[in-house]
mmCIF file of N, CA and C in Angstrom:
data_model
loop_
_atom_site.group_PDB
_atom_site.id
_atom_site.type_symbol
_atom_site.label_atom_id
_atom_site.label_comp_id
_atom_site.label_asym_id
_atom_site.label_seq_id
_atom_site.Cartn_x
_atom_site.Cartn_y
_atom_site.Cartn_z
ATOM 1 N N GLN A 50 64.275 108.975 153.993
ATOM 2 C CA GLN A 50 62.830 108.874 153.942
ATOM 3 C C GLN A 50 62.209 109.413 155.225
ATOM 4 N N VAL A 51 61.075 110.049 155.067
ATOM 5 C CA VAL A 51 60.287 110.537 156.203
ATOM 6 C C VAL A 51 58.889 109.970 156.066
ATOM 7 N N GLN A 52 58.416 109.337 157.104
ATOM 8 C CA GLN A 52 57.047 108.820 157.110
ATOM 9 C C GLN A 52 56.189 109.741 157.981
ATOM 10 N N LEU A 53 55.030 110.092 157.458
ATOM 11 C CA LEU A 53 54.134 111.026 158.143
ATOM 12 C C LEU A 53 52.778 110.371 158.369
ATOM 13 N N VAL A 54 52.247 110.535 159.563
ATOM 14 C CA VAL A 54 50.945 109.973 159.893
ATOM 15 C C VAL A 54 50.100 111.051 160.563
ATOM 16 N N GLU A 55 48.984 111.382 159.919
ATOM 17 C CA GLU A 55 48.063 112.375 160.470
ATOM 18 C C GLU A 55 47.021 111.703 161.350
ATOM 19 N N SER A 56 46.503 112.469 162.281
ATOM 20 C CA SER A 56 45.403 111.997 163.120
ATOM 21 C C SER A 56 44.628 113.214 163.612
ATOM 22 N N GLY A 57 43.452 112.945 164.169
ATOM 23 C CA GLY A 57 42.677 114.016 164.780
ATOM 24 C C GLY A 57 41.500 114.515 163.979
ATOM 25 N N GLY A 58 41.337 113.997 162.770
ATOM 26 C CA GLY A 58 40.196 114.421 161.973
ATOM 27 C C GLY A 58 38.891 113.878 162.536
ATOM 28 N N GLY A 59 37.792 114.365 161.972
ATOM 29 C CA GLY A 59 36.495 113.890 162.425
ATOM 30 C C GLY A 59 35.388 114.814 161.981
ATOM 31 N N LEU A 60 34.243 114.622 162.610
ATOM 32 C CA LEU A 60 33.047 115.410 162.301
ATOM 33 C C LEU A 60 32.841 116.436 163.408
ATOM 34 N N VAL A 61 32.625 117.674 163.017
ATOM 35 C CA VAL A 61 32.430 118.744 163.990
ATOM 36 C C VAL A 61 31.393 119.717 163.446
ATOM 37 N N GLN A 62 30.678 120.358 164.331
ATOM 38 C CA GLN A 62 29.698 121.356 163.911
ATOM 39 C C GLN A 62 30.393 122.666 163.560
ATOM 40 N N ALA A 63 29.756 123.425 162.702
ATOM 41 C CA ALA A 63 30.279 124.744 162.347
ATOM 42 C C ALA A 63 30.469 125.575 163.612
ATOM 43 N N GLY A 64 31.590 126.268 163.657
ATOM 44 C CA GLY A 64 31.933 127.051 164.839
ATOM 45 C C GLY A 64 32.778 126.306 165.842
ATOM 46 N N GLY A 65 32.889 125.009 165.659
ATOM 47 C CA GLY A 65 33.662 124.191 166.577
ATOM 48 C C GLY A 65 35.135 124.168 166.254
ATOM 49 N N SER A 66 35.861 123.315 166.980
ATOM 50 C CA SER A 66 37.313 123.240 166.848
ATOM 51 C C SER A 66 37.770 121.795 166.717
ATOM 52 N N LEU A 67 38.904 121.631 166.073
ATOM 53 C CA LEU A 67 39.596 120.354 165.994
ATOM 54 C C LEU A 67 41.087 120.630 166.013
ATOM 55 N N ARG A 68 41.844 119.677 166.501
ATOM 56 C CA ARG A 68 43.297 119.760 166.404
ATOM 57 C C ARG A 68 43.820 118.532 165.683
ATOM 58 N N LEU A 69 44.478 118.772 164.585
ATOM 59 C CA LEU A 69 45.119 117.703 163.836
ATOM 60 C C LEU A 69 46.570 117.565 164.281
ATOM 61 N N SER A 70 47.035 116.335 164.250
ATOM 62 C CA SER A 70 48.434 116.050 164.557
ATOM 63 C C SER A 70 49.059 115.309 163.390
ATOM 64 N N CYS A 71 50.323 115.494 163.225
ATOM 65 C CA CYS A 71 51.084 114.781 162.206
ATOM 66 C C CYS A 71 52.410 114.381 162.840
ATOM 67 N N THR A 72 52.602 113.091 162.958
ATOM 68 C CA THR A 72 53.809 112.575 163.592
ATOM 69 C C THR A 72 54.733 111.985 162.536
ATOM 70 N N ALA A 73 56.001 112.345 162.640
ATOM 71 C CA ALA A 73 56.986 111.921 161.655
ATOM 72 C C ALA A 73 57.916 110.863 162.222
ATOM 73 N N SER A 74 58.384 110.017 161.360
ATOM 74 C CA SER A 74 59.426 109.060 161.706
ATOM 75 C C SER A 74 60.397 108.990 160.545
ATOM 76 N N GLY A 75 61.571 108.491 160.826
ATOM 77 C CA GLY A 75 62.582 108.424 159.784
ATOM 78 C C GLY A 75 63.688 109.423 160.062
ATOM 79 N N ARG A 76 63.916 110.305 159.150
ATOM 80 C CA ARG A 76 65.006 111.266 159.277
ATOM 81 C C ARG A 76 64.680 112.348 160.296
ATOM 82 N N THR A 77 65.643 113.158 160.610
ATOM 83 C CA THR A 77 65.521 114.144 161.674
ATOM 84 C C THR A 77 64.419 115.147 161.369
ATOM 85 N N PHE A 78 63.377 115.096 162.169
ATOM 86 C CA PHE A 78 62.195 115.927 161.965
ATOM 87 C C PHE A 78 62.557 117.403 162.003
ATOM 88 N N ALA A 79 63.455 117.776 162.895
ATOM 89 C CA ALA A 79 63.791 119.183 163.081
ATOM 90 C C ALA A 79 64.469 119.809 161.867
ATOM 91 N N ASN A 80 64.853 119.028 160.894
ATOM 92 C CA ASN A 80 65.488 119.548 159.685
ATOM 93 C C ASN A 80 64.492 119.940 158.609
ATOM 94 N N TYR A 81 63.199 119.685 158.863
ATOM 95 C CA TYR A 81 62.201 119.849 157.828
ATOM 96 C C TYR A 81 61.188 120.934 158.149
ATOM 97 N N ALA A 82 60.857 121.721 157.127
ATOM 98 C CA ALA A 82 59.675 122.564 157.197
ATOM 99 C C ALA A 82 58.454 121.674 156.966
ATOM 100 N N MET A 83 57.382 122.017 157.628
ATOM 101 C CA MET A 83 56.164 121.215 157.532
ATOM 102 C C MET A 83 55.026 122.065 156.976
ATOM 103 N N GLY A 84 54.224 121.429 156.178
ATOM 104 C CA GLY A 84 53.079 122.123 155.608
ATOM 105 C C GLY A 84 51.805 121.340 155.824
ATOM 106 N N TRP A 85 50.709 122.062 155.859
ATOM 107 C CA TRP A 85 49.381 121.457 155.860
ATOM 108 C C TRP A 85 48.666 121.877 154.572
ATOM 109 N N PHE A 86 48.050 120.911 153.928
ATOM 110 C CA PHE A 86 47.265 121.131 152.729
ATOM 111 C C PHE A 86 45.921 120.459 152.921
ATOM 112 N N ARG A 87 44.983 120.811 152.077
ATOM 113 C CA ARG A 87 43.694 120.153 152.116
ATOM 114 C C ARG A 87 43.137 120.018 150.715
ATOM 115 N N GLN A 88 42.272 119.029 150.572
ATOM 116 C CA GLN A 88 41.649 118.784 149.273
ATOM 117 C C GLN A 88 40.209 118.373 149.491
ATOM 118 N N ALA A 89 39.317 119.176 148.941
ATOM 119 C CA ALA A 89 37.884 118.883 148.990
ATOM 120 C C ALA A 89 37.502 118.131 147.723
ATOM 121 N N PRO A 90 36.407 117.381 147.756
ATOM 122 C CA PRO A 90 35.991 116.626 146.575
ATOM 123 C C PRO A 90 35.820 117.524 145.355
ATOM 124 N N GLY A 91 36.437 117.127 144.266
ATOM 125 C CA GLY A 91 36.308 117.873 143.025
ATOM 126 C C GLY A 91 37.152 119.120 142.940
ATOM 127 N N LYS A 92 37.975 119.351 143.956
ATOM 128 C CA LYS A 92 38.810 120.549 143.972
ATOM 129 C C LYS A 92 40.289 120.176 144.023
ATOM 130 N N GLU A 93 41.108 121.143 143.667
ATOM 131 C CA GLU A 93 42.547 120.910 143.723
ATOM 132 C C GLU A 93 43.043 120.993 145.172
ATOM 133 N N ARG A 94 44.185 120.365 145.387
ATOM 134 C CA ARG A 94 44.804 120.447 146.702
ATOM 135 C C ARG A 94 45.254 121.881 146.948
ATOM 136 N N GLU A 95 44.939 122.407 148.130
ATOM 137 C CA GLU A 95 45.269 123.788 148.408
ATOM 138 C C GLU A 95 46.083 123.926 149.689
ATOM 139 N N PHE A 96 46.906 124.946 149.683
ATOM 140 C CA PHE A 96 47.758 125.260 150.819
ATOM 141 C C PHE A 96 46.925 125.776 151.989
ATOM 142 N N VAL A 97 47.244 125.285 153.185
ATOM 143 C CA VAL A 97 46.593 125.762 154.398
ATOM 144 C C VAL A 97 47.568 126.590 155.228
ATOM 145 N N GLY A 98 48.742 126.028 155.489
ATOM 146 C CA GLY A 98 49.742 126.740 156.260
ATOM 147 C C GLY A 98 51.023 125.946 156.323
ATOM 148 N N SER A 99 52.078 126.611 156.773
ATOM 149 C CA SER A 99 53.357 125.929 156.903
ATOM 150 C C SER A 99 54.170 126.560 158.025
ATOM 151 N N ILE A 100 55.170 125.819 158.464
ATOM 152 C CA ILE A 100 56.001 126.255 159.580
ATOM 153 C C ILE A 100 57.436 125.824 159.292
ATOM 154 N N VAL A 101 58.374 126.717 159.562
ATOM 155 C CA VAL A 101 59.774 126.382 159.282
ATOM 156 C C VAL A 101 60.305 125.362 160.284
ATOM 157 N N ASP A 102 61.494 124.856 160.020
ATOM 158 C CA ASP A 102 62.059 123.817 160.870
ATOM 159 C C ASP A 102 62.182 124.235 162.331
ATOM 160 N N SER A 103 62.550 125.494 162.579
ATOM 161 C CA SER A 103 62.712 125.992 163.949
ATOM 162 C C SER A 103 61.390 126.311 164.627
ATOM 163 N N GLY A 104 60.341 126.455 163.839
ATOM 164 C CA GLY A 104 59.054 126.847 164.389
ATOM 165 C C GLY A 104 58.855 128.348 164.521
ATOM 166 N N LEU A 105 59.849 129.129 164.147
ATOM 167 C CA LEU A 105 59.789 130.570 164.390
ATOM 168 C C LEU A 105 59.003 131.333 163.326
ATOM 169 N N ILE A 106 58.827 130.732 162.183
ATOM 170 C CA ILE A 106 58.119 131.415 161.098
ATOM 171 C C ILE A 106 56.974 130.537 160.623
ATOM 172 N N ARG A 107 55.819 131.141 160.494
ATOM 173 C CA ARG A 107 54.636 130.435 160.005
ATOM 174 C C ARG A 107 54.010 131.261 158.888
ATOM 175 N N GLU A 108 53.313 130.560 158.036
ATOM 176 C CA GLU A 108 52.586 131.244 156.966
ATOM 177 C C GLU A 108 51.248 130.544 156.802
ATOM 178 N N TYR A 109 50.207 131.331 156.497
ATOM 179 C CA TYR A 109 48.854 130.785 156.396
ATOM 180 C C TYR A 109 48.186 131.251 155.115
ATOM 181 N N ALA A 110 47.296 130.420 154.632
ATOM 182 C CA ALA A 110 46.419 130.859 153.554
ATOM 183 C C ALA A 110 45.459 131.904 154.109
ATOM 184 N N ALA A 111 45.052 132.808 153.253
ATOM 185 C CA ALA A 111 44.155 133.883 153.688
ATOM 186 C C ALA A 111 42.835 133.335 154.219
ATOM 187 N N SER A 112 42.412 132.212 153.673
ATOM 188 C CA SER A 112 41.117 131.644 154.049
ATOM 189 C C SER A 112 41.089 131.101 155.470
ATOM 190 N N VAL A 113 42.265 130.849 156.052
ATOM 191 C CA VAL A 113 42.309 130.271 157.403
ATOM 192 C C VAL A 113 43.028 131.170 158.408
ATOM 193 N N ALA A 114 43.670 132.207 157.936
ATOM 194 C CA ALA A 114 44.424 133.094 158.838
ATOM 195 C C ALA A 114 43.506 133.657 159.911
ATOM 196 N N GLY A 115 43.975 133.589 161.154
ATOM 197 C CA GLY A 115 43.190 134.062 162.277
ATOM 198 C C GLY A 115 42.301 132.997 162.885
ATOM 199 N N ARG A 116 42.124 131.899 162.183
ATOM 200 C CA ARG A 116 41.308 130.798 162.709
ATOM 201 C C ARG A 116 42.140 129.540 162.984
ATOM 202 N N PHE A 117 43.150 129.312 162.155
ATOM 203 C CA PHE A 117 43.996 128.121 162.268
ATOM 204 C C PHE A 117 45.375 128.521 162.783
ATOM 205 N N THR A 118 45.978 127.626 163.554
ATOM 206 C CA THR A 118 47.327 127.864 164.074
ATOM 207 C C THR A 118 48.167 126.606 163.908
ATOM 208 N N ILE A 119 49.331 126.788 163.332
ATOM 209 C CA ILE A 119 50.282 125.680 163.198
ATOM 210 C C ILE A 119 51.333 125.797 164.290
ATOM 211 N N SER A 120 51.671 124.660 164.862
ATOM 212 C CA SER A 120 52.765 124.615 165.829
ATOM 213 C C SER A 120 53.486 123.289 165.666
ATOM 214 N N ARG A 121 54.644 123.196 166.288
ATOM 215 C CA ARG A 121 55.394 121.949 166.198
ATOM 216 C C ARG A 121 56.142 121.711 167.495
ATOM 217 N N ASP A 122 56.347 120.442 167.766
ATOM 218 C CA ASP A 122 57.146 120.012 168.916
ATOM 219 C C ASP A 122 58.220 119.088 168.359
ATOM 220 N N ASN A 123 59.401 119.615 168.188
ATOM 221 C CA ASN A 123 60.458 118.818 167.567
ATOM 222 C C ASN A 123 60.908 117.666 168.465
ATOM 223 N N ALA A 124 60.711 117.794 169.746
ATOM 224 C CA ALA A 124 61.064 116.699 170.653
ATOM 225 C C ALA A 124 60.124 115.512 170.476
ATOM 226 N N LYS A 125 58.909 115.796 169.999
ATOM 227 C CA LYS A 125 57.926 114.735 169.785
ATOM 228 C C LYS A 125 57.745 114.393 168.310
ATOM 229 N N ASN A 126 58.551 115.031 167.455
ATOM 230 C CA ASN A 126 58.453 114.785 166.005
ATOM 231 C C ASN A 126 57.032 115.009 165.491
ATOM 232 N N THR A 127 56.378 116.033 165.995
ATOM 233 C CA THR A 127 54.973 116.230 165.677
ATOM 234 C C THR A 127 54.694 117.686 165.322
ATOM 235 N N VAL A 128 53.860 117.863 164.321
ATOM 236 C CA VAL A 128 53.340 119.170 163.957
ATOM 237 C C VAL A 128 51.830 119.143 164.153
ATOM 238 N N TYR A 129 51.291 120.279 164.560
ATOM 239 C CA TYR A 129 49.869 120.366 164.881
ATOM 240 C C TYR A 129 49.190 121.422 164.011
ATOM 241 N N LEU A 130 47.904 121.226 163.814
ATOM 242 C CA LEU A 130 47.088 122.240 163.170
ATOM 243 C C LEU A 130 45.847 122.419 164.041
ATOM 244 N N GLN A 131 45.822 123.512 164.777
ATOM 245 C CA GLN A 131 44.664 123.848 165.594
ATOM 246 C C GLN A 131 43.685 124.628 164.740
ATOM 247 N N MET A 132 42.487 124.111 164.622
ATOM 248 C CA MET A 132 41.479 124.718 163.757
ATOM 249 C C MET A 132 40.307 125.181 164.616
ATOM 250 N N ASN A 133 40.072 126.470 164.637
ATOM 251 C CA ASN A 133 38.975 127.053 165.393
ATOM 252 C C ASN A 133 37.975 127.715 164.451
ATOM 253 N N SER A 134 36.797 127.977 164.966
ATOM 254 C CA SER A 134 35.746 128.652 164.182
ATOM 255 C C SER A 134 35.560 127.976 162.830
ATOM 256 N N LEU A 135 35.439 126.688 162.864
ATOM 257 C CA LEU A 135 35.359 125.923 161.607
ATOM 258 C C LEU A 135 34.098 126.248 160.834
ATOM 259 N N LYS A 136 34.247 126.221 159.521
ATOM 260 C CA LYS A 136 33.152 126.503 158.598
ATOM 261 C C LYS A 136 32.936 125.289 157.714
ATOM 262 N N SER A 137 31.770 125.231 157.098
ATOM 263 C CA SER A 137 31.475 124.095 156.222
ATOM 264 C C SER A 137 32.476 124.013 155.072
ATOM 265 N N GLU A 138 32.971 125.155 154.637
ATOM 266 C CA GLU A 138 33.930 125.154 153.527
ATOM 267 C C GLU A 138 35.316 124.653 153.940
ATOM 268 N N ASP A 139 35.520 124.378 155.215
ATOM 269 C CA ASP A 139 36.772 123.766 155.660
ATOM 270 C C ASP A 139 36.746 122.249 155.502
ATOM 271 N N THR A 140 35.603 121.711 155.130
ATOM 272 C CA THR A 140 35.486 120.269 154.936
ATOM 273 C C THR A 140 36.418 119.809 153.825
ATOM 274 N N ALA A 141 37.271 118.847 154.145
ATOM 275 C CA ALA A 141 38.264 118.369 153.185
ATOM 276 C C ALA A 141 39.067 117.248 153.835
ATOM 277 N N VAL A 142 39.878 116.593 153.020
ATOM 278 C CA VAL A 142 40.925 115.727 153.548
ATOM 279 C C VAL A 142 42.150 116.613 153.785
ATOM 280 N N TYR A 143 42.695 116.531 154.975
ATOM 281 C CA TYR A 143 43.850 117.345 155.349
ATOM 282 C C TYR A 143 45.106 116.480 155.335
ATOM 283 N N TYR A 144 46.135 117.024 154.706
ATOM 284 C CA TYR A 144 47.401 116.321 154.568
ATOM 285 C C TYR A 144 48.520 117.141 155.208
ATOM 286 N N CYS A 145 49.441 116.454 155.850
ATOM 287 C CA CYS A 145 50.670 117.132 156.217
ATOM 288 C C CYS A 145 51.769 116.700 155.261
ATOM 289 N N ALA A 146 52.757 117.556 155.118
ATOM 290 C CA ALA A 146 53.837 117.312 154.183
ATOM 291 C C ALA A 146 55.129 117.904 154.723
ATOM 292 N N ALA A 147 56.248 117.378 154.242
ATOM 293 C CA ALA A 147 57.554 117.829 154.720
ATOM 294 C C ALA A 147 58.457 118.169 153.545
ATOM 295 N N ARG A 148 59.261 119.201 153.756
ATOM 296 C CA ARG A 148 60.279 119.559 152.778
ATOM 297 C C ARG A 148 61.468 120.091 153.554
ATOM 298 N N SER A 149 62.589 120.206 152.847
ATOM 299 C CA SER A 149 63.818 120.590 153.525
ATOM 300 C C SER A 149 63.787 122.046 153.944
ATOM 301 N N ARG A 150 63.705 122.314 155.219
ATOM 302 C CA ARG A 150 63.950 123.579 155.912
ATOM 303 C C ARG A 150 63.003 124.736 155.611
ATOM 304 N N LEU A 151 62.867 125.171 154.360
ATOM 305 C CA LEU A 151 62.191 126.442 154.085
ATOM 306 C C LEU A 151 60.707 126.250 153.831
ATOM 307 N N ILE A 152 59.940 127.242 154.186
ATOM 308 C CA ILE A 152 58.504 127.249 153.918
ATOM 309 C C ILE A 152 58.250 127.288 152.413
ATOM 310 N N ALA A 153 57.203 126.613 151.991
ATOM 311 C CA ALA A 153 56.729 126.703 150.618
ATOM 312 C C ALA A 153 55.218 126.582 150.634
ATOM 313 N N THR A 154 54.578 127.183 149.654
ATOM 314 C CA THR A 154 53.123 127.166 149.619
ATOM 315 C C THR A 154 52.558 126.300 148.501
ATOM 316 N N SER A 155 53.411 125.785 147.650
ATOM 317 C CA SER A 155 52.952 124.935 146.551
ATOM 318 C C SER A 155 53.109 123.475 146.935
ATOM 319 N N TRP A 156 52.089 122.682 146.682
ATOM 320 C CA TRP A 156 52.141 121.285 147.108
ATOM 321 C C TRP A 156 53.276 120.532 146.425
ATOM 322 N N ASN A 157 53.618 120.924 145.199
ATOM 323 C CA ASN A 157 54.648 120.174 144.477
ATOM 324 C C ASN A 157 56.061 120.487 144.955
ATOM 325 N N GLU A 158 56.197 121.345 145.946
ATOM 326 C CA GLU A 158 57.512 121.612 146.531
ATOM 327 C C GLU A 158 57.774 120.763 147.773
ATOM 328 N N TYR A 159 56.815 119.938 148.132
ATOM 329 C CA TYR A 159 56.955 119.078 149.296
ATOM 330 C C TYR A 159 57.252 117.658 148.845
ATOM 331 N N ARG A 160 58.206 117.059 149.523
ATOM 332 C CA ARG A 160 58.678 115.745 149.089
ATOM 333 C C ARG A 160 57.933 114.605 149.761
ATOM 334 N N TYR A 161 57.585 114.772 151.026
ATOM 335 C CA TYR A 161 56.998 113.672 151.784
ATOM 336 C C TYR A 161 55.575 114.046 152.210
ATOM 337 N N TRP A 162 54.701 113.042 152.165
ATOM 338 C CA TRP A 162 53.281 113.271 152.436
ATOM 339 C C TRP A 162 52.715 112.205 153.351
ATOM 340 N N GLY A 163 51.760 112.604 154.174
ATOM 341 C CA GLY A 163 50.977 111.658 154.933
ATOM 342 C C GLY A 163 49.810 111.157 154.105
ATOM 343 N N GLN A 164 49.029 110.286 154.713
ATOM 344 C CA GLN A 164 47.918 109.651 153.988
ATOM 345 C C GLN A 164 46.655 110.494 154.039
ATOM 346 N N GLY A 165 46.627 111.489 154.898
ATOM 347 C CA GLY A 165 45.473 112.380 155.000
ATOM 348 C C GLY A 165 44.506 111.969 156.089
ATOM 349 N N THR A 166 43.777 112.946 156.593
ATOM 350 C CA THR A 166 42.736 112.706 157.587
ATOM 351 C C THR A 166 41.527 113.560 157.231
ATOM 352 N N GLN A 167 40.351 112.957 157.321
ATOM 353 C CA GLN A 167 39.123 113.636 156.887
ATOM 354 C C GLN A 167 38.615 114.576 157.976
ATOM 355 N N VAL A 168 38.304 115.787 157.573
ATOM 356 C CA VAL A 168 37.639 116.756 158.446
ATOM 357 C C VAL A 168 36.311 117.118 157.790
ATOM 358 N N THR A 169 35.240 116.924 158.524
ATOM 359 C CA THR A 169 33.910 117.245 158.023
ATOM 360 C C THR A 169 33.247 118.221 158.979
ATOM 361 N N VAL A 170 32.834 119.360 158.440
ATOM 362 C CA VAL A 170 32.191 120.393 159.249
ATOM 363 C C VAL A 170 30.737 120.477 158.823
ATOM 364 N N SER A 171 29.850 120.208 159.756
ATOM 365 C CA SER A 171 28.422 120.241 159.454
ATOM 366 C C SER A 171 27.855 121.620 159.784
ATOM 367 N N SER A 172 26.968 122.076 158.919
ATOM 368 C CA SER A 172 26.398 123.423 159.114
ATOM 369 C C SER A 172 25.056 123.343 159.805
#
């Protein structure tokens, strides 16, 4: 089992920045690829980005590429999502998720999930 806890959400003005954190406990964090997803009211959960277990490969949704950056610190069992140039359409609950080793972009390929953290971008 892997337990995931997100933090860092909040209210920010358009154009601003936030950094989300997701801290894992349980099994060896370094064995897992990590993903970030988000879900806005009335919409399906969508892929934001992911990072492989080593941290050497990242993938982003087109809607956030160039604005968001995923990183991880395996010594701290934590993955981060740095969000810059935020837009109102980035408003959503953000979730981190874990799966074994390889990157995936579909939410149903991730086994473990955090409870989510709300990000609200005011225009």
